[in-house]
mmCIF file of C-alpha atoms in Angstrom:
data_model
loop_
_atom_site.group_PDB
_atom_site.id
_atom_site.type_symbol
_atom_site.label_atom_id
_atom_site.label_comp_id
_atom_site.label_asym_id
_atom_site.label_seq_id
_atom_site.Cartn_x
_atom_site.Cartn_y
_atom_site.Cartn_z
ATOM 1 C CA MET A 1 85.620 15.552 -259.483
ATOM 2 C CA LYS A 2 83.671 13.434 -260.419
ATOM 3 C CA PHE A 3 80.990 11.125 -257.841
ATOM 4 C CA ASP A 4 77.486 8.790 -258.417
ATOM 5 C CA THR A 5 76.119 11.317 -255.677
ATOM 6 C CA LEU A 6 76.786 13.981 -253.784
ATOM 7 C CA VAL A 7 74.980 14.340 -249.846
ATOM 8 C CA LEU A 8 74.383 17.734 -248.742
ATOM 9 C CA GLY A 9 74.068 18.193 -244.749
ATOM 10 C CA ALA A 10 76.690 16.125 -242.476
ATOM 11 C CA GLY A 11 74.420 15.849 -239.775
ATOM 12 C CA MET A 12 72.566 12.443 -238.742
ATOM 13 C CA VAL A 13 70.607 12.431 -240.746
ATOM 14 C CA GLY A 14 72.990 13.214 -243.840
ATOM 15 C CA VAL A 15 75.582 11.128 -242.972
ATOM 16 C CA SER A 16 72.999 8.350 -242.455
ATOM 17 C CA ILE A 17 71.943 8.734 -246.262
ATOM 18 C CA ALA A 18 75.652 9.264 -247.150
ATOM 19 C CA ALA A 19 76.712 6.363 -245.474
ATOM 20 C CA HIS A 20 73.458 3.298 -246.112
ATOM 21 C CA LEU A 21 74.327 4.873 -250.548
ATOM 22 C CA GLN A 22 78.045 4.132 -250.238
ATOM 23 C CA GLN A 23 77.686 0.869 -248.124
ATOM 24 C CA ARG A 24 75.239 -0.201 -252.377
ATOM 25 C CA GLY A 25 78.434 0.560 -254.146
ATOM 26 C CA LEU A 26 77.790 4.529 -254.897
ATOM 27 C CA SER A 27 80.778 6.392 -255.025
ATOM 28 C CA VAL A 28 79.652 9.256 -252.964
ATOM 29 C CA ALA A 29 80.718 13.103 -251.740
ATOM 30 C CA LEU A 30 79.503 14.190 -248.567
ATOM 31 C CA VAL A 31 79.917 17.956 -248.581
ATOM 32 C CA ASP A 32 78.653 20.513 -245.215
ATOM 33 C CA ARG A 33 80.281 23.383 -244.288
ATOM 34 C CA LYS A 34 80.801 22.066 -240.939
ATOM 35 C CA ALA A 35 82.163 18.553 -239.571
ATOM 36 C CA PRO A 36 79.832 16.087 -239.706
ATOM 37 C CA GLY A 37 77.400 16.058 -235.943
ATOM 38 C CA ASN A 38 78.404 19.938 -235.120
ATOM 39 C CA GLU A 39 75.146 21.928 -236.006
ATOM 40 C CA THR A 40 71.337 20.605 -235.370
ATOM 41 C CA SER A 41 72.898 17.198 -234.055
ATOM 42 C CA PHE A 42 75.046 17.938 -231.740
ATOM 43 C CA GLY A 43 73.126 19.773 -228.818
ATOM 44 C CA ASN A 44 69.570 17.493 -228.760
ATOM 45 C CA ALA A 45 68.293 15.326 -225.711
ATOM 46 C CA GLY A 46 70.183 12.237 -227.599
ATOM 47 C CA LEU A 47 67.437 10.102 -227.188
ATOM 48 C CA ILE A 48 66.389 7.363 -230.012
ATOM 49 C CA GLN A 49 62.999 7.625 -229.468
ATOM 50 C CA ARG A 50 60.670 4.025 -229.981
ATOM 51 C CA GLU A 51 57.838 5.599 -228.006
ATOM 52 C CA GLY A 52 57.985 8.814 -230.316
ATOM 53 C CA VAL A 53 54.633 8.123 -232.556
ATOM 54 C CA TYR A 54 52.651 10.646 -232.308
ATOM 55 C CA PRO A 55 54.862 13.434 -233.476
ATOM 56 C CA TYR A 56 54.404 16.518 -231.759
ATOM 57 C CA ALA A 57 51.337 18.572 -231.751
ATOM 58 C CA PHE A 58 50.336 22.251 -231.671
ATOM 59 C CA PRO A 59 48.293 22.929 -229.046
ATOM 60 C CA ARG A 60 44.956 23.610 -229.637
ATOM 61 C CA GLU A 61 43.267 24.062 -225.978
ATOM 62 C CA PHE A 62 42.457 27.611 -225.877
ATOM 63 C CA SER A 63 44.209 28.165 -222.500
ATOM 64 C CA LYS A 64 47.051 27.439 -223.469
ATOM 65 C CA LEU A 65 47.461 29.463 -226.741
ATOM 66 C CA LEU A 66 45.891 31.899 -224.634
ATOM 67 C CA GLY A 67 49.329 31.481 -222.467
ATOM 68 C CA TYR A 68 51.513 31.273 -225.247
ATOM 69 C CA ALA A 69 50.528 34.200 -226.420
ATOM 70 C CA SER A 70 51.412 36.042 -223.051
ATOM 71 C CA ASN A 71 55.751 35.149 -224.499
ATOM 72 C CA ARG A 72 56.118 33.616 -221.059
ATOM 73 C CA SER A 73 55.768 29.878 -221.658
ATOM 74 C CA LEU A 74 57.913 27.681 -220.579
ATOM 75 C CA ASP A 75 57.994 25.506 -222.701
ATOM 76 C CA VAL A 76 57.364 27.788 -226.179
ATOM 77 C CA ARG A 77 58.769 31.228 -226.694
ATOM 78 C CA TYR A 78 58.720 33.412 -229.522
ATOM 79 C CA HIS A 79 60.129 36.356 -231.890
ATOM 80 C CA PRO A 80 57.786 38.930 -232.746
ATOM 81 C CA ALA A 81 58.871 40.244 -235.490
ATOM 82 C CA ALA A 82 59.171 36.993 -236.649
ATOM 83 C CA MET A 83 55.519 36.318 -236.609
ATOM 84 C CA PRO A 84 53.764 37.530 -239.614
ATOM 85 C CA LYS A 85 56.229 35.182 -242.124
ATOM 86 C CA LEU A 86 55.702 32.654 -239.249
ATOM 87 C CA ALA A 87 51.952 32.885 -239.278
ATOM 88 C CA PRO A 88 50.805 30.625 -242.773
ATOM 89 C CA PHE A 89 53.027 27.931 -241.023
ATOM 90 C CA LEU A 90 52.140 27.839 -237.547
ATOM 91 C CA TYR A 91 48.376 27.958 -239.114
ATOM 92 C CA ARG A 92 48.906 24.989 -241.167
ATOM 93 C CA TYR A 93 50.713 23.686 -237.872
ATOM 94 C CA TRP A 94 47.441 24.127 -236.045
ATOM 95 C CA TYR A 95 45.466 23.042 -238.277
ATOM 96 C CA ASN A 96 46.772 19.615 -239.082
ATOM 97 C CA SER A 97 47.214 19.142 -235.306
ATOM 98 C CA GLU A 98 43.497 18.865 -234.713
ATOM 99 C CA PRO A 99 42.879 15.288 -233.506
ATOM 100 C CA SER A 100 41.519 13.525 -236.586
ATOM 101 C CA ARG A 101 44.372 14.659 -238.612
ATOM 102 C CA HIS A 102 47.009 13.844 -235.990
ATOM 103 C CA ALA A 103 46.124 10.637 -235.614
ATOM 104 C CA ALA A 104 45.971 10.035 -239.389
ATOM 105 C CA ILE A 105 49.981 11.371 -239.429
ATOM 106 C CA ALA A 106 51.150 9.183 -236.505
ATOM 107 C CA ARG A 107 50.006 5.927 -238.556
ATOM 108 C CA SER A 108 52.554 7.265 -241.466
ATOM 109 C CA TYR A 109 54.825 8.732 -238.934
ATOM 110 C CA ALA A 110 54.931 5.369 -236.820
ATOM 111 C CA THR A 111 56.653 3.297 -240.158
ATOM 112 C CA LEU A 112 59.649 5.305 -239.550
ATOM 113 C CA ILE A 113 60.196 5.478 -236.143
ATOM 114 C CA GLU A 114 59.113 1.602 -235.330
ATOM 115 C CA ARG A 115 62.178 0.767 -237.513
ATOM 116 C CA SER A 116 64.507 3.971 -234.702
ATOM 117 C CA VAL A 117 66.076 1.674 -232.784
ATOM 118 C CA SER A 118 66.893 -1.232 -235.003
ATOM 119 C CA GLU A 119 68.160 0.344 -237.542
ATOM 120 C CA HIS A 120 71.013 2.675 -235.711
ATOM 121 C CA GLN A 121 71.939 -0.624 -234.124
ATOM 122 C CA ALA A 122 72.737 -1.831 -237.532
ATOM 123 C CA LEU A 123 74.756 1.536 -238.876
ATOM 124 C CA ALA A 124 76.243 1.490 -235.178
ATOM 125 C CA GLN A 125 77.396 -2.331 -234.894
ATOM 126 C CA ALA A 126 78.443 -1.872 -238.519
ATOM 127 C CA ALA A 127 81.092 1.461 -237.345
ATOM 128 C CA GLY A 128 82.154 -0.062 -234.511
ATOM 129 C CA ALA A 129 80.087 2.800 -231.904
ATOM 130 C CA ALA A 130 77.088 0.225 -230.827
ATOM 131 C CA ALA A 131 78.746 1.098 -226.949
ATOM 132 C CA LEU A 132 77.425 4.428 -227.665
ATOM 133 C CA LEU A 133 73.842 3.773 -227.854
ATOM 134 C CA ARG A 134 72.608 2.952 -224.169
ATOM 135 C CA PRO A 135 68.977 0.479 -223.555
ATOM 136 C CA THR A 136 68.248 3.226 -221.136
ATOM 137 C CA GLY A 137 64.544 3.710 -222.084
ATOM 138 C CA TRP A 138 63.502 7.503 -220.669
ATOM 139 C CA VAL A 139 61.270 8.987 -217.872
ATOM 140 C CA ARG A 140 59.305 11.575 -217.856
ATOM 141 C CA VAL A 141 58.056 13.460 -214.230
ATOM 142 C CA PHE A 142 55.405 14.983 -212.947
ATOM 143 C CA ARG A 143 54.060 17.017 -210.272
ATOM 144 C CA THR A 144 50.136 16.281 -209.541
ATOM 145 C CA PRO A 145 48.274 12.657 -210.046
ATOM 146 C CA GLU A 146 46.084 14.472 -212.529
ATOM 147 C CA ARG A 147 48.268 14.554 -214.969
ATOM 148 C CA LEU A 148 50.172 12.337 -214.086
ATOM 149 C CA SER A 149 47.219 9.609 -214.430
ATOM 150 C CA GLN A 150 46.802 11.866 -218.425
ATOM 151 C CA GLU A 151 50.271 10.655 -219.127
ATOM 152 C CA VAL A 152 49.433 7.049 -218.239
ATOM 153 C CA ARG A 153 46.021 7.198 -220.844
ATOM 154 C CA THR A 154 48.220 8.274 -223.683
ATOM 155 C CA ALA A 155 50.862 5.859 -223.021
ATOM 156 C CA GLU A 156 47.766 2.727 -223.321
ATOM 157 C CA GLN A 157 46.507 4.145 -226.576
ATOM 158 C CA TRP A 158 49.469 4.699 -227.821
ATOM 159 C CA GLN A 159 50.118 0.984 -226.909
ATOM 160 C CA ARG A 160 46.641 0.148 -227.778
ATOM 161 C CA GLU A 161 48.138 1.062 -231.489
ATOM 162 C CA PHE A 162 51.603 0.924 -232.040
ATOM 163 C CA GLY A 163 53.289 -1.925 -229.361
ATOM 164 C CA VAL A 164 54.969 0.861 -227.681
ATOM 165 C CA THR A 165 56.222 -0.164 -223.776
ATOM 166 C CA PHE A 166 56.043 1.842 -220.433
ATOM 167 C CA ASP A 167 56.285 1.712 -216.811
ATOM 168 C CA ALA A 168 53.538 3.485 -214.918
ATOM 169 C CA LEU A 169 55.702 4.465 -211.665
ATOM 170 C CA ASP A 170 54.297 6.068 -208.686
ATOM 171 C CA ALA A 171 56.627 7.929 -206.649
ATOM 172 C CA PRO A 172 57.589 4.826 -205.071
ATOM 173 C CA ALA A 173 59.148 3.361 -207.566
ATOM 174 C CA LEU A 174 60.304 5.881 -209.599
ATOM 175 C CA HIS A 175 62.828 7.958 -206.105
ATOM 176 C CA ALA A 176 63.989 3.392 -207.015
ATOM 177 C CA LEU A 177 64.667 4.323 -209.785
ATOM 178 C CA GLU A 178 66.450 7.812 -209.911
ATOM 179 C CA PRO A 179 66.977 8.792 -206.385
ATOM 180 C CA ASP A 180 69.007 11.785 -206.565
ATOM 181 C CA LEU A 181 65.232 13.844 -207.809
ATOM 182 C CA ALA A 182 63.104 15.441 -206.332
ATOM 183 C CA ALA A 183 60.988 14.131 -203.601
ATOM 184 C CA THR A 184 58.419 15.961 -204.023
ATOM 185 C CA LEU A 185 57.301 14.389 -208.094
ATOM 186 C CA VAL A 186 54.387 12.250 -207.919
ATOM 187 C CA GLY A 187 55.333 10.011 -210.097
ATOM 188 C CA GLY A 188 56.260 9.213 -214.098
ATOM 189 C CA VAL A 189 55.255 7.282 -216.764
ATOM 190 C CA ARG A 190 58.895 5.436 -218.545
ATOM 191 C CA PHE A 191 59.408 3.518 -222.233
ATOM 192 C CA PRO A 192 62.224 1.387 -221.753
ATOM 193 C CA GLN A 193 62.063 0.522 -225.816
ATOM 194 C CA SER A 194 63.953 3.889 -226.678
ATOM 195 C CA HIS A 195 67.580 4.404 -226.333
ATOM 196 C CA SER A 196 70.202 7.055 -225.360
ATOM 197 C CA VAL A 197 73.686 8.582 -226.802
ATOM 198 C CA ASN A 198 75.593 10.378 -224.100
ATOM 199 C CA ASP A 199 77.311 11.595 -227.002
ATOM 200 C CA PRO A 200 75.621 12.580 -230.282
ATOM 201 C CA ASN A 201 78.483 14.501 -232.107
ATOM 202 C CA ALA A 202 80.436 10.752 -231.859
ATOM 203 C CA LEU A 203 77.986 8.976 -233.424
ATOM 204 C CA VAL A 204 77.784 11.420 -235.758
ATOM 205 C CA THR A 205 81.349 11.053 -236.274
ATOM 206 C CA ALA A 206 81.541 7.370 -236.288
ATOM 207 C CA TYR A 207 79.093 7.018 -238.823
ATOM 208 C CA ALA A 208 80.655 9.542 -240.641
ATOM 209 C CA ARG A 209 83.919 8.226 -240.265
ATOM 210 C CA TYR A 210 82.805 4.541 -241.279
ATOM 211 C CA PHE A 211 81.495 5.917 -244.616
ATOM 212 C CA GLU A 212 85.048 7.273 -245.142
ATOM 213 C CA GLN A 213 86.141 3.364 -244.521
ATOM 214 C CA LEU A 214 83.746 2.908 -247.232
ATOM 215 C CA GLY A 215 85.374 4.664 -249.534
ATOM 216 C CA GLY A 216 83.240 8.140 -248.883
ATOM 217 C CA ARG A 217 84.808 11.252 -249.110
ATOM 218 C CA PHE A 218 83.514 14.565 -246.333
ATOM 219 C CA VAL A 219 84.414 17.740 -247.801
ATOM 220 C CA HIS A 220 84.417 21.311 -246.742
ATOM 221 C CA GLY A 221 82.138 23.112 -249.201
ATOM 222 C CA ASP A 222 79.086 25.430 -249.471
ATOM 223 C CA ALA A 223 75.308 23.915 -250.826
ATOM 224 C CA LEU A 224 74.386 27.302 -251.659
ATOM 225 C CA THR A 225 76.880 27.118 -254.331
ATOM 226 C CA LEU A 226 74.864 23.599 -255.762
ATOM 227 C CA ALA A 227 73.732 24.181 -260.254
ATOM 228 C CA PRO A 228 71.889 21.367 -262.202
ATOM 229 C CA GLN A 229 73.084 18.538 -263.650
ATOM 230 C CA TRP A 230 74.560 18.302 -260.819
ATOM 231 C CA ARG A 231 78.427 20.479 -259.590
ATOM 232 C CA VAL A 232 78.581 22.161 -256.075
ATOM 233 C CA SER A 233 82.260 24.277 -255.487
ATOM 234 C CA THR A 234 84.022 22.610 -252.064
ATOM 235 C CA ASP A 235 87.380 23.526 -250.849
ATOM 236 C CA ASP A 236 88.636 20.338 -253.374
ATOM 237 C CA GLY A 237 87.566 22.232 -256.521
ATOM 238 C CA VAL A 238 84.402 21.740 -258.079
ATOM 239 C CA LEU A 239 82.361 18.494 -257.176
ATOM 240 C CA GLU A 240 79.912 16.442 -259.693
ATOM 241 C CA ALA A 241 77.860 13.717 -259.264
ATOM 242 C CA ARG A 242 74.630 12.511 -261.034
ATOM 243 C CA SER A 243 72.311 12.395 -258.660
ATOM 244 C CA VAL A 244 72.126 14.916 -255.256
ATOM 245 C CA VAL A 245 70.047 14.729 -251.925
ATOM 246 C CA ILE A 246 69.596 17.218 -249.740
ATOM 247 C CA ALA A 247 69.673 16.838 -246.050
ATOM 248 C CA LEU A 248 70.619 20.333 -244.823
ATOM 249 C CA GLY A 249 68.538 20.515 -242.228
ATOM 250 C CA PRO A 250 67.362 23.803 -241.674
ATOM 251 C CA TRP A 251 69.398 24.999 -243.938
ATOM 252 C CA SER A 252 67.624 22.223 -246.824
ATOM 253 C CA GLU A 253 65.022 25.759 -248.137
ATOM 254 C CA ARG A 254 67.426 27.513 -248.873
ATOM 255 C CA VAL A 255 68.300 25.213 -251.340
ATOM 256 C CA SER A 256 65.504 23.986 -252.308
ATOM 257 C CA GLY A 257 63.919 27.358 -252.617
ATOM 258 C CA ALA A 258 66.983 28.092 -255.081
ATOM 259 C CA LEU A 259 65.510 25.520 -257.087
ATOM 260 C CA GLY A 260 61.871 26.282 -257.181
ATOM 261 C CA TYR A 261 60.441 24.253 -254.309
ATOM 262 C CA ARG A 262 58.252 26.174 -251.906
ATOM 263 C CA LEU A 263 57.709 24.227 -249.005
ATOM 264 C CA PRO A 264 56.143 25.014 -245.907
ATOM 265 C CA LEU A 265 59.251 24.813 -243.579
ATOM 266 C CA GLY A 266 59.561 25.389 -239.869
ATOM 267 C CA ILE A 267 61.872 26.424 -237.583
ATOM 268 C CA LYS A 268 61.979 25.599 -234.168
ATOM 269 C CA ARG A 269 64.951 26.628 -232.220
ATOM 270 C CA GLY A 270 66.294 24.864 -228.823
ATOM 271 C CA TYR A 271 69.618 25.764 -225.898
ATOM 272 C CA HIS A 272 71.306 23.338 -224.173
ATOM 273 C CA MET A 273 73.951 24.194 -221.427
ATOM 274 C CA HIS A 274 75.881 21.667 -219.182
ATOM 275 C CA TYR A 275 76.514 21.508 -215.751
ATOM 276 C CA ARG A 276 78.580 19.347 -212.692
ATOM 277 C CA PRO A 277 76.003 17.275 -210.982
ATOM 278 C CA GLU A 278 76.551 18.057 -207.180
ATOM 279 C CA ARG A 279 77.009 16.418 -204.149
ATOM 280 C CA ASN A 280 77.578 12.928 -206.544
ATOM 281 C CA ALA A 281 74.395 12.161 -207.960
ATOM 282 C CA LYS A 282 73.482 10.069 -210.797
ATOM 283 C CA LEU A 283 70.523 10.919 -213.490
ATOM 284 C CA GLY A 284 71.033 7.000 -215.437
ATOM 285 C CA GLN A 285 68.411 8.212 -218.072
ATOM 286 C CA PRO A 286 67.095 11.136 -219.484
ATOM 287 C CA VAL A 287 64.491 12.984 -217.710
ATOM 288 C CA LEU A 288 61.577 15.910 -219.009
ATOM 289 C CA ASP A 289 59.827 17.880 -216.775
ATOM 290 C CA VAL A 290 56.395 17.943 -218.695
ATOM 291 C CA GLU A 291 55.347 20.691 -216.309
ATOM 292 C CA SER A 292 58.121 23.240 -216.991
ATOM 293 C CA GLY A 293 58.891 22.385 -220.524
ATOM 294 C CA TYR A 294 62.671 20.568 -220.175
ATOM 295 C CA LEU A 295 64.978 17.893 -220.626
ATOM 296 C CA LEU A 296 68.014 16.992 -218.054
ATOM 297 C CA ALA A 297 69.788 14.140 -219.171
ATOM 298 C CA PRO A 298 72.933 12.843 -218.663
ATOM 299 C CA MET A 299 76.145 13.467 -220.854
ATOM 300 C CA ALA A 300 79.125 12.864 -221.185
ATOM 301 C CA ARG A 301 80.006 16.976 -220.713
ATOM 302 C CA GLY A 302 78.253 17.118 -217.720
ATOM 303 C CA ILE A 303 74.035 16.923 -217.247
ATOM 304 C CA ARG A 304 73.128 18.767 -220.661
ATOM 305 C CA LEU A 305 69.201 20.172 -220.044
ATOM 306 C CA THR A 306 67.689 21.322 -223.295
ATOM 307 C CA THR A 307 64.902 23.572 -223.354
ATOM 308 C CA GLY A 308 61.812 23.482 -224.860
ATOM 309 C CA VAL A 309 60.544 25.578 -228.528
ATOM 310 C CA GLU A 310 61.390 29.269 -229.445
ATOM 311 C CA LEU A 311 59.701 30.284 -232.321
ATOM 312 C CA ALA A 312 62.239 32.393 -234.708
ATOM 313 C CA LEU A 313 63.430 32.642 -238.700
ATOM 314 C CA LEU A 314 66.426 30.554 -239.430
ATOM 315 C CA ASP A 315 69.617 31.852 -238.377
ATOM 316 C CA GLU A 316 68.374 34.868 -235.657
ATOM 317 C CA PRO A 317 70.956 35.745 -233.071
ATOM 318 C CA LYS A 318 70.322 33.970 -230.245
ATOM 319 C CA THR A 319 68.246 34.715 -227.061
ATOM 320 C CA PRO A 320 68.287 31.859 -224.722
ATOM 321 C CA ASP A 321 65.239 33.031 -221.925
ATOM 322 C CA GLN A 322 63.961 29.854 -221.873
ATOM 323 C CA LEU A 323 67.385 28.680 -220.517
ATOM 324 C CA ALA A 324 67.580 31.224 -217.773
ATOM 325 C CA ALA A 325 63.977 30.930 -216.559
ATOM 326 C CA VAL A 326 63.477 26.878 -216.277
ATOM 327 C CA GLU A 327 67.511 26.966 -214.939
ATOM 328 C CA PRO A 328 65.778 27.278 -211.043
ATOM 329 C CA ILE A 329 63.514 24.548 -211.413
ATOM 330 C CA ALA A 330 65.390 21.743 -213.038
ATOM 331 C CA ARG A 331 68.057 23.123 -210.189
ATOM 332 C CA LYS A 332 65.111 21.965 -207.435
ATOM 333 C CA LEU A 333 64.454 18.647 -209.878
ATOM 334 C CA PHE A 334 67.348 16.734 -209.855
ATOM 335 C CA PRO A 335 71.338 19.212 -208.256
ATOM 336 C CA LEU A 336 72.524 20.891 -210.374
ATOM 337 C CA GLY A 337 75.786 22.405 -209.761
ATOM 338 C CA GLU A 338 78.070 24.840 -211.914
ATOM 339 C CA ARG A 339 78.194 25.742 -215.317
ATOM 340 C CA VAL A 340 80.566 23.647 -217.564
ATOM 341 C CA ASP A 341 79.772 25.778 -221.127
ATOM 342 C CA ALA A 342 81.061 28.975 -221.495
ATOM 343 C CA GLU A 343 77.611 30.025 -223.128
ATOM 344 C CA PRO A 344 74.596 28.169 -223.961
ATOM 345 C CA TRP A 345 74.379 26.067 -227.101
ATOM 346 C CA MET A 346 71.644 26.532 -229.785
ATOM 347 C CA GLY A 347 70.037 24.788 -233.006
ATOM 348 C CA GLN A 348 67.932 24.616 -235.404
ATOM 349 C CA ARG A 349 65.119 22.367 -236.056
ATOM 350 C CA PRO A 350 63.335 21.747 -239.256
ATOM 351 C CA CYS A 351 59.838 21.385 -238.848
ATOM 352 C CA THR A 352 57.631 20.591 -241.869
ATOM 353 C CA ALA A 353 53.396 21.956 -241.356
ATOM 354 C CA ASP A 354 52.180 18.837 -241.355
ATOM 355 C CA MET A 355 55.191 17.197 -238.784
ATOM 356 C CA LEU A 356 55.875 14.209 -241.124
ATOM 357 C CA PRO A 357 59.549 14.632 -242.831
ATOM 358 C CA ILE A 358 60.128 15.456 -246.812
ATOM 359 C CA ILE A 359 62.058 11.496 -248.206
ATOM 360 C CA GLY A 360 61.968 11.080 -251.591
ATOM 361 C CA PRO A 361 62.735 12.494 -255.192
ATOM 362 C CA ALA A 362 62.062 16.765 -256.301
ATOM 363 C CA PRO A 363 59.568 16.384 -258.796
ATOM 364 C CA ARG A 364 60.713 18.856 -261.247
ATOM 365 C CA HIS A 365 64.379 17.907 -261.714
ATOM 366 C CA GLN A 366 65.816 14.298 -262.248
ATOM 367 C CA ASP A 367 67.657 13.088 -259.303
ATOM 368 C CA LEU A 368 67.525 15.132 -256.637
ATOM 369 C CA TRP A 369 66.294 14.169 -253.832
ATOM 370 C CA PHE A 370 64.796 15.693 -250.293
ATOM 371 C CA ALA A 371 65.433 14.730 -246.608
ATOM 372 C CA PHE A 372 64.931 16.957 -244.489
ATOM 373 C CA GLY A 373 62.519 18.553 -241.659
ATOM 374 C CA HIS A 374 62.793 16.284 -239.026
ATOM 375 C CA ALA A 375 61.922 18.196 -236.675
ATOM 376 C CA HIS A 376 62.596 16.811 -233.224
ATOM 377 C CA HIS A 377 63.414 13.203 -233.925
ATOM 378 C CA GLY A 378 66.524 13.824 -236.852
ATOM 379 C CA LEU A 379 68.639 11.572 -234.163
ATOM 380 C CA THR A 380 65.818 10.146 -234.000
ATOM 381 C CA LEU A 381 64.812 8.794 -237.921
ATOM 382 C CA GLY A 382 68.449 9.349 -239.203
ATOM 383 C CA PRO A 383 69.166 5.466 -240.214
ATOM 384 C CA VAL A 384 66.066 4.822 -240.637
ATOM 385 C CA THR A 385 65.693 7.893 -243.489
ATOM 386 C CA GLY A 386 69.211 6.758 -244.980
ATOM 387 C CA ARG A 387 68.326 3.716 -245.810
ATOM 388 C CA LEU A 388 65.448 4.387 -247.243
ATOM 389 C CA ILE A 389 66.978 7.036 -249.135
ATOM 390 C CA ALA A 390 69.278 4.412 -250.611
ATOM 391 C CA ASP A 391 66.708 1.947 -251.500
ATOM 392 C CA MET A 392 64.759 4.469 -253.888
ATOM 393 C CA VAL A 393 67.856 6.259 -255.035
ATOM 394 C CA THR A 394 69.014 2.582 -255.650
ATOM 395 C CA GLY A 395 65.931 1.361 -257.266
ATOM 396 C CA ALA A 396 65.206 -1.331 -254.874
ATOM 397 C CA ALA A 397 61.808 -2.248 -253.352
ATOM 398 C CA PRO A 398 61.340 0.483 -250.488
ATOM 399 C CA PHE A 399 61.459 -0.884 -247.080
ATOM 400 C CA VAL A 400 58.437 1.557 -245.498
ATOM 401 C CA ASP A 401 56.504 3.133 -247.407
ATOM 402 C CA PRO A 402 58.090 6.207 -249.403
ATOM 403 C CA ARG A 403 54.123 8.101 -250.308
ATOM 404 C CA PRO A 404 53.519 9.787 -247.012
ATOM 405 C CA PHE A 405 56.532 11.729 -247.319
ATOM 406 C CA ARG A 406 56.425 12.677 -250.976
ATOM 407 C CA VAL A 407 57.458 16.470 -251.203
ATOM 408 C CA ASP A 408 54.071 16.656 -253.673
ATOM 409 C CA ARG A 409 51.627 15.802 -250.984
ATOM 410 C CA PHE A 410 52.144 20.381 -250.279
#
């Protein structure tokens, strides 16, 4: 079976790429071991973060680093046995998080982020899934006036630099907006430009269905069998194509590494659990408890609690200690009832050391393309990446400057 392009990976990024390429008239096969949207894209906060112009930096304050070293922090945990292998990546991550470097990174990152909502809207409209995008915005809440003031200053900076809009909420305004949150909160900062999704898997599935309606084909297969120039083994036999896009999220390094590319990719793991709200309590938008490092989001399945970061090696067993640590705190913030899921879900975010995704052609192989390393913003940046890759693969003028995201920057 022959195609113009193989897209390896059926998360939000891979499905968006496949749909955009199929829109351009290419014949595309989308290959994954699982159905679309059933790995990292399945469990997240459901946010399309228009405000996320500054990617998440590595902490620089000595007091924070000392607190993380104890491995009891609510927002960041790590596997001690993984640290020797992760140390080079973490050092580069820390280096690039220096404020002036971080600001330069943000200027490149913003070119993707500022198009995130509009590109989702365009793809969702074409896929008949516009109702899944909700213009709710989201809010970061605080327990201390000092942290609230600091967040307002940061939001003011984002507004000056990148046109990010925000609402500074005092306690009465916050509780008028979300009356079932704890009365002890002193206020929050809301970002109204961002959208939310109450079922991320349903959105990925809708985009995949649209891809198939355009004539694309989804096939279960093993991306690790990829061989030049280009073929991959699947349940339906060997597929061949002129070009291939690696969009395997955290597993991308295994396939790119087999082709000789050594990229500074690290893994940030996260967990989620769903709860039934008590006493008919309502949550209208995602809410981040900044000082405790977790997020609550209204989902189709219930209220989703998502944890912060766990640093570990790829495919290590689950260790949902963070979830157990923050659940009692979350119950005081919002009236969570019984757990809905039988066990915590775990996902693995692919992160580069300079916080920018890798999007573009491989330097040593013809017709090989990379699209991974989106860290916390895979859901946010899927359609943007899809359009940018489609521009480059088809020879169109890229609608975003792709140079900051090229693979040979490492």
